[in-house]
Coordinates of C-alpha atoms in Angstrom, one line a residue:
X13 CA -23.5 34.7 -26.0
X14 CA -21.0 32.5 -24.5
X15 CA -17.8 34.6 -23.7
X16 CA -14.4 33.2 -24.8
X17 CA -12.6 30.7 -22.6
X18 CA -9.0 31.8 -21.8
X19 CA -6.4 30.1 -23.5
X20 CA -4.1 28.3 -21.2
X21 CA -0.5 27.1 -22.2
X22 CA -0.6 23.8 -20.7
X23 CA 1.4 21.5 -23.3
X24 CA 2.0 18.2 -22.5
X25 CA 4.9 15.9 -23.8
X26 CA 5.2 14.9 -27.3
X27 CA 3.1 11.7 -28.1
X28 CA 3.7 9.5 -31.1
X29 CA 1.3 10.3 -34.0
X30 CA 0.6 8.4 -37.1
X31 CA 3.4 10.3 -39.0
X32 CA 5.9 9.8 -36.6
X33 CA 5.4 6.3 -36.0
X34 CA 5.5 5.8 -40.0
X35 CA 8.9 7.7 -40.0
X36 CA 10.1 5.6 -37.1
X37 CA 9.2 2.3 -38.9
X38 CA 10.6 3.1 -42.5
X39 CA 13.9 4.2 -40.7
X40 CA 14.4 1.7 -38.3
X41 CA 13.2 -1.2 -40.9
X42 CA 15.7 0.1 -43.2
X43 CA 18.7 0.3 -40.3
X44 CA 17.8 -3.3 -39.2
X45 CA 18.0 -4.5 -42.8
X46 CA 21.3 -3.1 -43.3
X47 CA 22.7 -4.6 -39.9
X48 CA 21.2 -8.1 -40.6
X49 CA 22.8 -8.3 -44.3
X50 CA 25.9 -5.9 -43.7
X51 CA 28.5 -8.9 -44.4
X52 CA 26.8 -9.6 -47.6
X53 CA 27.3 -6.1 -48.9
X54 CA 31.0 -6.3 -49.0
X55 CA 33.0 -8.8 -51.2
X56 CA 35.8 -8.6 -49.1
X57 CA 33.9 -10.3 -46.3
X58 CA 33.3 -13.4 -48.4
X59 CA 35.1 -16.7 -47.2
X60 CA 37.4 -18.2 -49.5
X61 CA 39.3 -21.5 -49.1
X62 CA 43.2 -20.9 -48.8
X63 CA 42.8 -17.6 -47.3
X64 CA 42.0 -16.4 -43.4
X65 CA 38.1 -16.0 -43.2
X66 CA 37.5 -12.1 -42.8
X67 CA 34.1 -13.0 -40.7
X68 CA 33.1 -16.1 -38.8
X69 CA 30.5 -18.5 -41.1
X70 CA 27.8 -20.1 -39.1
X71 CA 26.2 -23.0 -41.4
X72 CA 22.5 -23.3 -40.6
X73 CA 21.7 -27.2 -39.6
X74 CA 19.1 -27.6 -42.5
X75 CA 22.1 -26.8 -44.8
X76 CA 24.1 -30.0 -43.1
X77 CA 21.0 -32.1 -43.2
X78 CA 20.4 -31.6 -46.8
X79 CA 23.7 -31.3 -48.3
X80 CA 25.9 -33.7 -45.9
X81 CA 23.8 -36.5 -44.9
X82 CA 21.3 -36.7 -47.4
X83 CA 18.3 -36.0 -45.4
X84 CA 19.5 -38.0 -42.2
X85 CA 19.7 -35.8 -39.2
X86 CA 22.5 -36.4 -36.5
X87 CA 23.8 -34.5 -33.8
X88 CA 27.5 -33.6 -34.7
X89 CA 29.5 -31.8 -31.7
X90 CA 31.8 -29.2 -32.8
X91 CA 35.2 -31.0 -32.2
X92 CA 34.2 -34.5 -33.8
X93 CA 32.6 -33.1 -37.0
X94 CA 34.6 -33.2 -40.3
X95 CA 33.2 -29.7 -40.8
X96 CA 31.8 -27.7 -38.1
X97 CA 28.6 -25.7 -38.2
X98 CA 30.9 -22.6 -37.7
X99 CA 33.9 -21.5 -39.3
X100 CA 35.7 -19.2 -37.2
X101 CA 37.3 -15.8 -38.2
X102 CA 40.8 -16.4 -39.4
X103 CA 40.6 -20.1 -40.1
X104 CA 42.1 -21.1 -43.4
X105 CA 40.1 -23.7 -45.2
X106 CA 42.1 -26.3 -47.2
X107 CA 40.9 -25.8 -50.8
X108 CA 38.8 -28.8 -52.2
X109 CA 38.2 -30.3 -48.6
X110 CA 34.6 -31.3 -47.8
X111 CA 34.3 -28.4 -45.4
X112 CA 35.7 -25.7 -48.1
X113 CA 33.4 -27.2 -50.7
X114 CA 30.4 -26.8 -48.4
X115 CA 31.2 -22.9 -47.5
X116 CA 31.5 -22.2 -51.0
X117 CA 28.4 -23.6 -51.9
X118 CA 26.9 -21.5 -48.8
X119 CA 28.5 -18.2 -49.8
X120 CA 27.8 -18.9 -53.6
X121 CA 23.9 -19.4 -52.7
X122 CA 23.9 -16.1 -50.8
X123 CA 26.2 -13.6 -52.8
X124 CA 25.8 -11.4 -54.5
X125 CA 22.9 -10.1 -52.2
X126 CA 19.8 -10.4 -54.6
X127 CA 17.2 -7.4 -54.7
X128 CA 14.3 -10.1 -53.7
X129 CA 16.5 -11.2 -50.7
X130 CA 16.9 -7.5 -49.5
X131 CA 13.2 -6.8 -50.1
X132 CA 12.2 -9.7 -48.1
X133 CA 14.3 -8.8 -45.5
X134 CA 13.2 -5.0 -45.5
X135 CA 9.5 -6.3 -45.4
X136 CA 10.0 -8.6 -42.3
X137 CA 11.8 -5.9 -40.4
X138 CA 9.0 -3.3 -41.6
X139 CA 6.2 -5.7 -40.3
X140 CA 8.0 -6.1 -36.8
X141 CA 8.7 -2.2 -36.4
X142 CA 4.9 -1.4 -37.6
X143 CA 3.6 -4.0 -35.0
X144 CA 5.7 -2.5 -32.2
X145 CA 4.9 1.2 -32.9
X146 CA 1.1 0.3 -33.2
X147 CA 1.4 -1.7 -29.7
X148 CA 3.1 1.2 -28.0
X149 CA 0.6 3.5 -29.3
X150 CA -2.5 2.0 -27.4
X151 CA -4.2 4.1 -25.1
X152 CA -3.4 2.3 -22.1
X153 CA 0.4 2.1 -22.8
X154 CA 1.0 5.1 -20.8
X155 CA 4.8 6.3 -21.1
X156 CA 5.3 4.1 -24.0
X157 CA 2.9 6.4 -26.2
X158 CA 5.6 9.2 -25.9
X159 CA 7.6 9.5 -29.2
X160 CA 10.8 10.1 -26.8
X161 CA 10.2 6.6 -25.5
X162 CA 9.5 4.9 -28.8
X163 CA 12.8 6.3 -30.1
X164 CA 14.4 4.9 -26.9
X165 CA 13.0 1.6 -27.4
X166 CA 13.9 1.4 -31.3
X167 CA 17.5 2.6 -30.3
X168 CA 17.6 -0.2 -27.5
X169 CA 16.7 -2.8 -29.8
X170 CA 19.2 -1.6 -32.4
X171 CA 22.0 -1.6 -30.4
X172 CA 21.1 -5.1 -29.2
X173 CA 20.9 -6.2 -32.8
X174 CA 24.3 -4.4 -33.6
X175 CA 26.0 -6.3 -30.7
X176 CA 24.7 -9.8 -31.8
X177 CA 25.6 -9.2 -35.1
X178 CA 29.1 -8.4 -34.0
X179 CA 29.4 -11.2 -31.7
X180 CA 28.3 -13.8 -34.7
X181 CA 30.5 -12.3 -37.3
X182 CA 33.8 -11.6 -35.2
X183 CA 33.7 -14.0 -32.5
X184 CA 33.5 -18.1 -32.3
X185 CA 30.8 -17.9 -29.6
X186 CA 27.7 -19.8 -29.7
X187 CA 24.6 -18.1 -30.6
X188 CA 22.9 -18.9 -27.1
X189 CA 25.5 -16.4 -25.8
X190 CA 23.5 -13.4 -27.4
X191 CA 21.9 -10.9 -24.4
X192 CA 18.5 -11.0 -26.0
X193 CA 16.8 -11.1 -22.4
X194 CA 18.1 -7.4 -21.9
X195 CA 15.3 -5.7 -23.7
X196 CA 12.5 -7.6 -22.3
X197 CA 14.0 -6.8 -18.7
X198 CA 14.5 -2.9 -19.5
X199 CA 10.9 -2.5 -21.2
X200 CA 9.4 -4.6 -18.0
X201 CA 11.2 -1.9 -15.7
X202 CA 10.4 1.3 -17.5
X203 CA 7.1 0.4 -19.2
X204 CA 5.3 -2.6 -18.3
X205 CA 5.0 -6.4 -18.6
X206 CA 2.7 -6.2 -21.7
X207 CA 5.4 -4.4 -23.7
X208 CA 8.2 -6.6 -22.4
X209 CA 6.5 -9.6 -23.5
X210 CA 6.0 -8.2 -27.0
X211 CA 9.7 -7.1 -26.8
X212 CA 10.5 -10.7 -26.0
X213 CA 8.8 -12.3 -29.1
X214 CA 10.4 -9.6 -31.3
X215 CA 14.1 -9.6 -30.1
X216 CA 13.8 -13.4 -30.4
X217 CA 12.7 -13.2 -34.0
X218 CA 15.1 -10.8 -34.8
X219 CA 18.0 -12.9 -33.3
X220 CA 16.8 -15.9 -35.1
X221 CA 16.8 -14.1 -38.7
X222 CA 20.4 -13.3 -38.2
X223 CA 21.2 -16.9 -38.4
X224 CA 18.5 -17.9 -41.2
X225 CA 15.7 -18.0 -38.8
X226 CA 16.8 -20.9 -36.5
X227 CA 13.7 -21.9 -35.0
X228 CA 15.7 -23.9 -32.0
X229 CA 17.3 -20.3 -31.2
X230 CA 14.4 -18.5 -31.4
X231 CA 12.6 -21.2 -28.7
X232 CA 15.4 -20.7 -26.4
X233 CA 15.4 -17.1 -26.5
X234 CA 11.7 -16.8 -26.0
X235 CA 11.4 -19.3 -23.2
X236 CA 14.2 -17.4 -21.1
X237 CA 13.0 -14.1 -21.8
X238 CA 9.4 -14.9 -20.8
X239 CA 10.9 -16.9 -17.7
X240 CA 12.9 -13.7 -16.7
X241 CA 9.9 -11.3 -17.1
X242 CA 7.7 -13.6 -15.1
X243 CA 10.7 -13.7 -12.3
X244 CA 10.3 -9.8 -11.7
X245 CA 7.8 -8.5 -9.0
X246 CA 5.8 -5.4 -9.3
X247 CA 7.7 -2.1 -9.2
X248 CA 11.0 -3.2 -8.6
X249 CA 14.7 -1.9 -8.1
X250 CA 17.3 -2.0 -10.7
X251 CA 19.5 -4.8 -9.1
X252 CA 16.6 -7.2 -9.5
X253 CA 17.8 -7.7 -13.0
X254 CA 20.5 -9.7 -11.7
X255 CA 18.1 -12.2 -10.3
X256 CA 16.2 -12.3 -13.3
X257 CA 19.2 -12.6 -15.4
X258 CA 20.1 -15.7 -12.9
X259 CA 16.7 -17.1 -13.6
X260 CA 16.8 -16.9 -17.3
X261 CA 20.3 -18.2 -17.6
X262 CA 19.2 -21.5 -16.1
X263 CA 15.7 -21.8 -18.0
X264 CA 17.9 -21.0 -21.0
X265 CA 20.3 -24.1 -20.1
X266 CA 16.9 -26.4 -19.8
X267 CA 15.8 -24.9 -23.1
X268 CA 18.8 -25.8 -24.6
X269 CA 19.0 -29.4 -23.4
X270 CA 15.3 -29.9 -24.3
X271 CA 15.8 -28.3 -27.7
X272 CA 18.9 -30.6 -28.3
X273 CA 17.0 -33.6 -27.3
X274 CA 14.0 -32.7 -29.5
X275 CA 15.9 -31.8 -32.7
X276 CA 19.0 -33.5 -32.5
X277 CA 17.8 -36.9 -31.0
X278 CA 20.5 -37.3 -28.8
X279 CA 21.9 -35.6 -25.5
X280 CA 25.0 -36.5 -24.0
X281 CA 25.6 -34.2 -21.0
X282 CA 28.9 -35.8 -20.0
X283 CA 30.7 -35.2 -23.2
X284 CA 29.4 -31.7 -23.5
X285 CA 30.8 -30.8 -20.0
X286 CA 33.9 -32.4 -20.2
X287 CA 34.8 -32.0 -23.7
X288 CA 33.3 -28.7 -24.5
X289 CA 33.9 -26.9 -21.2
X290 CA 35.0 -23.8 -23.4
X291 CA 32.3 -21.6 -23.5
X292 CA 33.1 -21.0 -27.3
X293 CA 32.0 -24.7 -27.8
X294 CA 29.5 -25.4 -25.1
X295 CA 26.0 -24.7 -25.7
X296 CA 25.3 -25.2 -22.1
X297 CA 27.7 -22.9 -20.8
X298 CA 27.2 -20.0 -23.6
X299 CA 23.2 -20.2 -22.7
X300 CA 24.3 -19.8 -18.9
X301 CA 26.6 -16.7 -20.1
X302 CA 24.0 -15.3 -22.0
X303 CA 21.4 -15.1 -19.3
X304 CA 23.7 -13.9 -16.5
X305 CA 25.0 -11.3 -19.1
X306 CA 21.6 -9.8 -20.0
X307 CA 20.7 -9.4 -16.4
X308 CA 24.0 -7.7 -15.5
X309 CA 23.8 -5.2 -18.6
X310 CA 20.0 -4.7 -17.7
X311 CA 21.1 -3.8 -14.2
X312 CA 24.2 -1.3 -15.7
X313 CA 22.1 0.3 -18.2
X314 CA 19.2 1.1 -16.2
X315 CA 20.4 5.0 -15.6
X316 CA 21.0 5.4 -19.1
X317 CA 17.7 3.7 -20.4
X318 CA 15.8 6.0 -18.0
X319 CA 17.5 9.1 -19.4
X320 CA 16.6 8.0 -23.0
X321 CA 13.0 7.2 -22.1
X322 CA 12.6 10.5 -19.9
X323 CA 12.0 9.2 -16.5
X324 CA 13.1 11.0 -13.7
X325 CA 15.7 9.1 -11.5
X326 CA 15.1 8.0 -8.0
X327 CA 17.6 10.1 -6.5
X328 CA 16.0 13.0 -8.1
X329 CA 12.7 12.2 -6.5
X330 CA 14.3 11.8 -3.2
X331 CA 15.8 15.2 -3.2
X332 CA 12.5 16.7 -4.5
X333 CA 10.6 15.1 -1.6
X334 CA 12.7 16.8 1.1
X335 CA 10.6 19.4 3.1
X336 CA 13.4 22.0 2.7
X337 CA 12.7 22.5 -1.0
X338 CA 11.6 25.9 -2.0
X339 CA 8.4 25.2 -3.6
X340 CA 7.4 22.9 -0.4
X341 CA 8.6 25.7 2.0
X342 CA 6.4 28.3 -0.1
X343 CA 3.5 26.0 -0.1
X344 CA 3.6 25.4 3.7
X345 CA 3.9 29.0 4.5
X346 CA 1.5 30.5 2.2
X347 CA -1.0 27.7 2.1
X348 CA -0.7 25.6 5.0
X349 CA -4.1 23.8 4.4
X350 CA -3.2 22.9 1.0
X351 CA -0.3 21.4 2.4
X352 CA -1.8 19.3 5.0
X353 CA -4.1 18.2 2.1
X354 CA -1.1 17.3 -0.1
X355 CA 0.3 15.2 2.7
X356 CA -2.6 13.3 3.4
X357 CA -2.8 12.6 -0.3
X358 CA 0.9 11.7 -0.4
X359 CA 0.0 8.9 2.2
X360 CA -2.7 7.4 0.5
X361 CA -1.6 7.3 -3.1
X362 CA 1.7 6.2 -2.0
X363 CA 0.2 3.1 -0.4
X364 CA -2.0 2.7 -3.4
X365 CA 0.9 3.0 -5.7
X366 CA 2.7 0.3 -3.8
X367 CA -0.1 -2.4 -3.7
X368 CA -0.2 -2.3 -7.6
X369 CA 3.2 -2.2 -8.3
X370 CA 3.5 1.5 -9.7
X371 CA 6.0 3.9 -9.0
X372 CA 5.2 5.0 -5.2
X373 CA 7.9 7.4 -4.9
X374 CA 7.0 9.2 -8.0
X375 CA 3.2 9.3 -6.7
X376 CA 4.4 10.8 -3.2
X377 CA 6.6 13.5 -4.9
X378 CA 3.7 14.2 -7.4
X379 CA 1.3 14.5 -4.3
X380 CA 3.4 17.1 -2.8
X381 CA 3.8 19.3 -5.8
X382 CA 0.3 19.0 -7.4
X383 CA -1.2 21.6 -5.9
X384 CA 1.5 24.2 -5.8
X385 CA -0.5 26.8 -7.9
X386 CA -2.6 27.4 -4.9
X387 CA 0.2 29.3 -3.2
X388 CA -0.6 32.1 -5.8
X389 CA -4.0 32.6 -4.4
X390 CA -4.4 30.5 -1.3
X391 CA -7.4 32.3 0.3
X392 CA -9.6 31.1 -2.7
X393 CA -9.4 27.8 -1.5
X394 CA -11.5 26.8 1.5
X395 CA -8.7 25.0 3.3
X396 CA -6.6 27.9 3.5
X397 CA -9.3 30.5 4.9
X398 CA -9.6 29.6 8.2
X399 CA -13.0 30.7 8.8
X400 CA -12.3 34.2 7.2
X401 CA -13.9 35.7 4.4
X402 CA -14.6 33.7 1.0
X403 CA -13.7 35.7 -2.0
X404 CA -16.2 33.6 -4.1
X405 CA -19.0 35.7 -2.3
X406 CA -18.2 38.4 -4.8
X407 CA -17.4 36.9 -7.9
X408 CA -19.7 35.3 -10.3
X409 CA -20.0 31.7 -11.2
X410 CA -17.6 32.1 -14.1
X411 CA -15.4 34.1 -12.4
X412 CA -14.8 31.9 -9.3
X413 CA -14.5 28.9 -11.8
X414 CA -11.5 30.7 -13.6
X415 CA -10.1 31.5 -10.2
X416 CA -10.1 28.0 -9.2
X417 CA -8.7 26.7 -12.6
X418 CA -5.6 29.1 -12.2
X419 CA -4.2 26.9 -9.7
X420 CA -3.6 24.2 -12.3
X421 CA -2.3 26.5 -15.0
X422 CA -0.1 28.4 -12.2
X423 CA 1.3 25.3 -10.7
X424 CA 2.4 24.0 -14.2
X425 CA 4.2 27.6 -14.9
X426 CA 5.9 27.8 -11.6
X427 CA 7.1 23.9 -11.7
X428 CA 8.4 24.5 -15.2
X429 CA 10.1 27.6 -14.2
X430 CA 11.8 25.8 -11.2
X431 CA 13.1 23.0 -13.3
X432 CA 10.9 20.5 -11.8
X433 CA 11.1 17.3 -14.1
X434 CA 7.9 16.8 -16.3
X435 CA 7.0 13.5 -14.7
X436 CA 6.2 15.5 -11.5
X437 CA 4.9 18.5 -13.5
X438 CA 2.4 16.1 -15.2
X439 CA 0.5 15.5 -11.6
X440 CA -0.3 19.4 -11.6
X441 CA -2.2 19.8 -14.8
X442 CA -3.7 16.2 -14.8
X443 CA -5.0 15.6 -11.5
X444 CA -8.4 17.0 -12.2
X445 CA -8.4 15.7 -16.0
X446 CA -11.0 17.3 -17.9
X447 CA -13.5 16.9 -15.2
X448 CA -16.2 19.7 -14.7
X449 CA -16.4 22.0 -11.5
X450 CA -19.7 21.2 -10.7
X451 CA -20.5 23.3 -7.7
X452 CA -19.9 26.5 -9.7
X453 CA -21.8 25.0 -13.2
X454 CA -24.7 24.0 -10.7
X455 CA -24.6 27.5 -9.3
X456 CA -24.3 29.0 -12.6
X457 CA -27.4 27.1 -13.9
X458 CA -29.2 28.2 -10.8
X459 CA -28.9 31.7 -11.4
X460 CA -30.3 31.4 -14.6
X461 CA -27.1 31.0 -16.6
X462 CA -27.0 34.9 -17.7
X463 CA -23.9 34.7 -19.7
X464 CA -25.3 31.8 -21.8
X465 CA -22.4 29.6 -20.8
X466 CA -21.9 25.8 -21.5
X467 CA -20.5 23.1 -19.4
X468 CA -17.5 23.5 -21.2
X469 CA -16.8 26.9 -19.5
X470 CA -16.4 25.1 -16.5
X471 CA -14.2 22.3 -17.3
X472 CA -10.7 22.5 -16.2
X473 CA -8.0 23.1 -18.4
X474 CA -5.6 20.4 -17.9
X475 CA -5.3 16.8 -19.6
X476 CA -6.5 13.4 -18.6
X477 CA -4.0 11.3 -16.6
X478 CA -2.3 8.9 -19.0
X479 CA 0.0 6.9 -16.5
X480 CA -0.9 4.7 -13.8
X481 CA 0.7 7.4 -11.1
X482 CA -1.1 10.3 -12.2
X483 CA -4.5 8.3 -12.5
X484 CA -3.9 7.2 -8.7
X485 CA -3.3 10.6 -7.9
X486 CA -6.8 11.8 -9.4
X487 CA -8.5 9.3 -7.7
X488 CA -6.9 9.8 -4.0
X489 CA -7.5 13.9 -4.6
X490 CA -10.9 13.3 -4.7
X491 CA -11.3 10.5 -2.2
X492 CA -9.2 12.6 0.4
X493 CA -11.4 15.7 0.4
X494 CA -14.5 13.8 0.3
X495 CA -13.4 11.5 3.3
X496 CA -13.1 14.6 5.3
X497 CA -17.0 15.0 5.0
X498 CA -18.1 11.8 6.3
X499 CA -20.2 11.5 9.2
X500 CA -19.7 8.1 10.5
X501 CA -16.3 7.4 9.6
X502 CA -16.3 3.7 9.6
X503 CA -15.0 1.0 7.1
X504 CA -18.3 0.6 5.1
X505 CA -18.8 4.2 4.8
X506 CA -15.3 4.7 3.2
X507 CA -15.8 1.6 1.3
X508 CA -18.9 3.1 -0.3
X509 CA -17.1 6.5 -0.9
X510 CA -14.1 5.1 -2.4
X511 CA -16.1 2.9 -4.8
X512 CA -18.4 5.5 -5.9
X513 CA -15.7 8.0 -6.4
X514 CA -13.7 5.5 -8.9
X515 CA -16.9 4.7 -10.6
X516 CA -17.5 8.2 -11.2
X517 CA -14.4 8.7 -12.6
X518 CA -14.7 5.6 -14.7
X519 CA -18.0 6.8 -16.0
X520 CA -16.6 10.2 -17.3
X521 CA -13.8 8.4 -19.0
X522 CA -11.1 10.4 -17.1
X523 CA -9.1 7.1 -16.4
X524 CA -9.1 5.7 -19.8
X525 CA -5.7 6.4 -20.9
X526 CA -3.9 5.6 -17.6
X527 CA -3.4 1.8 -18.1
X528 CA -5.0 0.9 -14.9
X529 CA -7.0 -2.5 -15.1
X530 CA -10.2 -3.4 -13.2
X531 CA -7.9 -5.6 -11.1
X532 CA -5.7 -2.3 -10.3
X533 CA -8.6 -0.4 -9.5
X534 CA -9.9 -3.2 -7.0
X535 CA -6.7 -3.3 -5.5
X536 CA -6.7 0.4 -5.1
X537 CA -10.0 0.7 -3.5
X538 CA -9.3 -1.8 -1.0
X539 CA -6.1 -0.3 -0.2
X540 CA -7.5 3.3 0.2
X541 CA -10.5 2.0 2.3
X542 CA -8.2 0.2 4.9
X543 CA -6.1 3.1 5.1
X544 CA -8.9 5.6 5.5
X545 CA -10.3 3.3 8.3
X546 CA -7.1 3.2 10.2
X547 CA -6.5 7.1 9.7
X548 CA -9.9 8.2 10.9
X549 CA -10.3 5.4 13.7
X550 CA -12.2 5.9 16.8
X551 CA -11.0 5.9 20.3
X552 CA -12.4 5.8 23.8
X553 CA -13.3 9.4 25.2
X554 CA -11.3 10.6 27.9
X555 CA -13.2 11.3 31.2
X556 CA -13.0 15.1 30.7
X557 CA -15.0 14.7 27.3
X558 CA -17.7 12.9 29.3
X559 CA -18.0 15.3 32.1
X560 CA -16.4 13.1 34.8
X561 CA -14.0 15.7 36.3
X562 CA -13.5 14.0 39.3
X563 CA -11.8 10.9 37.4
X564 CA -9.7 13.7 35.8
X565 CA -8.6 15.0 38.9
X566 CA -8.0 11.8 40.4
X567 CA -5.8 10.5 37.7
X568 CA -4.1 13.7 37.5
X569 CA -3.7 13.7 33.6
X570 CA -3.4 17.4 33.4
X571 CA -2.1 17.0 29.4
X572 CA -5.6 16.4 28.6
X573 CA -6.9 19.2 30.2
X574 CA -4.3 21.6 28.2
X575 CA -6.6 21.2 25.2
X576 CA -4.5 22.7 22.3
X577 CA -1.1 20.7 22.8
X578 CA -2.6 17.4 24.4
X579 CA -2.9 14.5 22.0
X580 CA -6.5 13.9 23.1
X581 CA -7.6 17.4 21.8
X582 CA -6.4 16.7 18.5
X583 CA -8.0 13.0 18.5
X584 CA -11.6 14.5 19.6
X585 CA -12.0 16.4 16.6
X586 CA -13.2 14.0 14.1
X587 CA -13.5 14.8 10.3
X588 CA -17.2 15.7 10.6
X589 CA -16.5 18.5 13.1
X590 CA -13.5 20.0 11.3
X591 CA -14.9 20.3 8.1
X592 CA -18.3 20.2 7.6
X593 CA -18.2 21.4 3.7
X594 CA -19.5 18.8 1.2
X595 CA -16.7 17.3 -1.1
X596 CA -18.0 19.6 -4.2
X597 CA -16.8 22.6 -2.2
X598 CA -13.4 21.6 -1.5
X599 CA -11.9 24.5 -3.5
X600 CA -14.3 27.3 -2.5

């Protein structure tokens, strides 16, 4: 009979479920519907001739085309039109004038708000929210799968929607000034470009819906948002938002010019710049301001958004990588071999993360702390035994496996007790995923499996990695240990090793939820191969290594003869001499 496997408290952060997604969808769809139609719910916000307008009314272009011009479309600038497309808040319309009659007809058509109009708006918002939750819940979306992150994204969209509605109702600024590109920029920074592209479409749709689904407005916002996303690099700093905002601004200006030419049939740049230099009237200047404002707000809101989505700040990560941190000092003192292993992993993983645009600093810090649990019983792991007795010689395979598993459990417990951010703690309980400790499983099978155990009894108790950063560390952890056993450390040998381990992790399904693409894995493999080849490069032997002591005396090079302190002494012991254990026994 199989013995009961110990239960471990390795909870991860809360992921969004079908129930939570449904609640979010209903809640924010209702909220967005309220924001979209808020001015129609109060009779006090109705514009009446002879009285100051309580809010700004923006008449849709198709209303002018049908009502004023009898299906003829002409580009009417704000200053020359008898009735502008926008009646500013505080304006008093002259009764029975052409403009007041148009506004009266427009207000009568949409007031009071009918149940069908309200239902249609709700269905539209519901579909958008539903598509967004489904998209963020995909397995490869990483952090976006967290319930906290999804709430943060919806809150961000809601705030932007509120700001846009307020600007449209209480100012006379053209709609092109709305900071719509803000949402794609922040989602690209904290999540990935896939989600930011989806966010660009959603925010453009929502903004257009506030103005009777103005197609011209939708196109300008979408094009400028896509341009901002395309201008971003891989992993970027927050100040890059300023550059992306500037690019979005100029693209918005060009898109506004093209849309004016297409939809209005005319384009007079000179008149617009000379007569409408005021951003309240000029579409060009408003589009420019909208893009620049989006970049500026994205830069300013990055720290706040980071707290909302639960990402550890860069300053906190820089503090955690300092070698005088208590847990790092504890690991260095109690498990020096493990610490050297962690440092080697940190260098490799940081290079791989930087190559694909992941958070390289987070990966380095995660590598420092991922094996902190080994400091509890360092003698259980071969890198800390120093040629001394191996405790596993006195244990049966299952007991040995449980002792090895304890470094994941204890590491997670210690890190959380010390208040280490969960972004870093994740590296502890995910760097082995759900893989099997094959050495002891095979040893148990060779002994006849006296306890009738299954392979699940030799499976690590953690969780599979679900971000690019934790996936990188899992790969590098296995590769660094195996690289020490390579007998002929050349580039071809390392290339075969790296490819074999990555393929093995893929075949096990350990990387399914990380969001690492095949292109990412190819770049990681090439980067690790080059880095390992440089780390384990060969050098010409010194005379004392070849037995030519005469040459050594002739040169007077005494540092090499000192052995333990000379640089040459450390370089002569290649990986095959330092560690002869196979990769499968790295923890024994």
